[in-house]
Amino acid sequence: MELYNTLTRSIEPFALQDHSISLYVCGITPYDTTHLGHAFTYASADILVRYLEFRGLKVRYAQNVTDIDDDILRKAREVGEDWISLGNRWTVHYIRDMQDLNIRPPDYYTRATDMIPQIIDSVVALLDVGLAYHSGGSVYYDIGAWPEYGKLSLLPPEKMLPISTQRGNNPDDPHKRAPLDFVLWQAQAPGEPAWESPWGPGRPGWHIECSTIVTQQLGSTIDVHMGGDDLVFPHHESEIAQVEPVNQGNPYVRTWMHTAMVHHQGEKMSKSLGNLVMVRDLLAHFSPGGLRLYLAGYHYRQVWSYDEEALWRAEQLAHKLQVAVQAASGSGDPLDPSAEREVWVDAMEHDLDTPTSLLFLENLADAILTASRLNRNVAEAQNTLRELAQVYGVRLEGDPVEPGVIAGWDAHLRQFEQS
C-alpha cells in the first residue's frame, strides 16, 4: 500500500508494523454542530480503518476532544452557558452524527481535561531539556531552541506568524521571548477554569493536549496521524516540536495524512464565514449510505465544493447497490467478481483512491444486474459487493447493524458522564 506523506510531500510505501497500525485523528472542539468538513475528515479516517482491517490488519485508533479551549470559553460566555455543559452537549451531537453516518468509534476517545496530570508531565519534560520557559505564570515553547521547527509545513517564519495569529497565537504577549513561541501552559485568566500546576493555576495549551494524548495512549511513535490540512501549521508542526526532541531520536509520526478543505459558496467551509452545510440537515433528506458514497467520491487530498447534484447522484448509486444485492440469483453460469475486486483493491492501495475505486464498485453492481437478468448465478458477486461497500461504511439490505458503531460511541459517552 502507498500513502501520501505530508512530511515528505511524496507518495511512499506504507510500512505495516507487525500487522498492527496506530492511528490518531485530531477530534472536534465541541462548541457547534457537525458540518460537512468534519464529516469528510472522519469518514476518510473511517475508510482508512476499514480498509486496513479489510487487509487483515489490526488498527489501534485514538481521537481527542478539545474540551478546554479559547473558542469554547468564548462561546460559553456568548450564550451564557457553563463551558462544561456546552462542550458535553455538542460532543453528544457529534457522536450522534457519527453513529448515523455509520462511522466507527475510536478505541480511545479522550477529553483534554482528563489528561491534565499527564499534560503537566509533558510540559515539565520540555522545561527540563531547555525547550520551554516559565514566564508570567505561563509556560511557553521556545521555537528558537529547536532548529527543525517548520519541517512539516515548510513555511518561512514571516509566513508562520500571520497564520499562527489567525489560529490563536498572541504575538504581543509581553511574557513571550519571541512572537512565534506558543503556549504550553496558560496562566489562569479572571473567570476562567484552571487546574493547579507547578507554575500556578492555569490550563493546557492547544498543541500539548494532542501530543500528550497520542504518546500516552498509542506510544511515542505512531504510524499515522490524520487531520484537516488547516492543522498542518501551527498545530501539527507544534506537536512534532513537543515530542521529537525528547523522543530519543525517533520520529513522532511515520505518515502524516491531511484531508483537504471543503468549500461552499466560493469559500472554505467554516464557522467564521457562516457557510456551513450541516450533517444533520443533510441526513434529513439523504440516506446515510448516499452521504457516505458522496464523501468517498472525493479523494481525501482533493479540495472540493459542496454540490447537491453530485449528492443526488451518490444517492442514486446507493440505491443501485441496494438493488444489486437484492437481485435474483439464477441457475446459470456464475458471475466471477474477482477481476473487479482486483482493480478495486489496486485503486485503494494507491493512496486510498476512493473516487476510482467507486467506479469499479459501480461496475460490479452493473454486472450483477445484467447477469441477474440473464439468469446467471450472482451470489458470489453480491457477497463481494457487500464486502467492498462496507469499506465505505455503507450498509446494504441484509447487512447486520455494526454493534460497535452504536455501543462503542455510547460507551465513550458513559465514560465521560462518570468522570
CSV table of C-alpha atoms in Angstrom, one decimal, residues 32 82-83 113 142 149 200 204 209 242 314 319 338 345 371 385 416:
chain,number,residue,atom,x,y,z
A,32,ASP,CA,-21.1,23.9,17.4
A,82,ASP,CA,-21.4,26.7,31.5
A,83,TRP,CA,-18.4,25.7,29.4
A,113,THR,CA,-9.3,17.7,30.7
A,142,ASP,CA,10.9,28.3,22.7
A,149,TYR,CA,10.6,23.8,13.7
A,200,GLY,CA,0.3,28.2,39.4
A,204,PRO,CA,-3.1,23.5,28.9
A,209,GLU,CA,-3.1,18.3,24.5
A,242,GLN,CA,6.9,18.9,21.5
A,314,ALA,CA,-24.4,9.4,-4.9
A,319,HIS,CA,-30.0,2.8,-4.5
A,338,SER,CA,-12.5,-11.4,-9.0
A,345,VAL,CA,-8.1,-3.2,-4.4
A,371,ALA,CA,-26.1,-11.2,-15.1
A,385,LEU,CA,-20.3,-6.2,-3.4
A,416,PHE,CA,-17.5,11.0,30.1
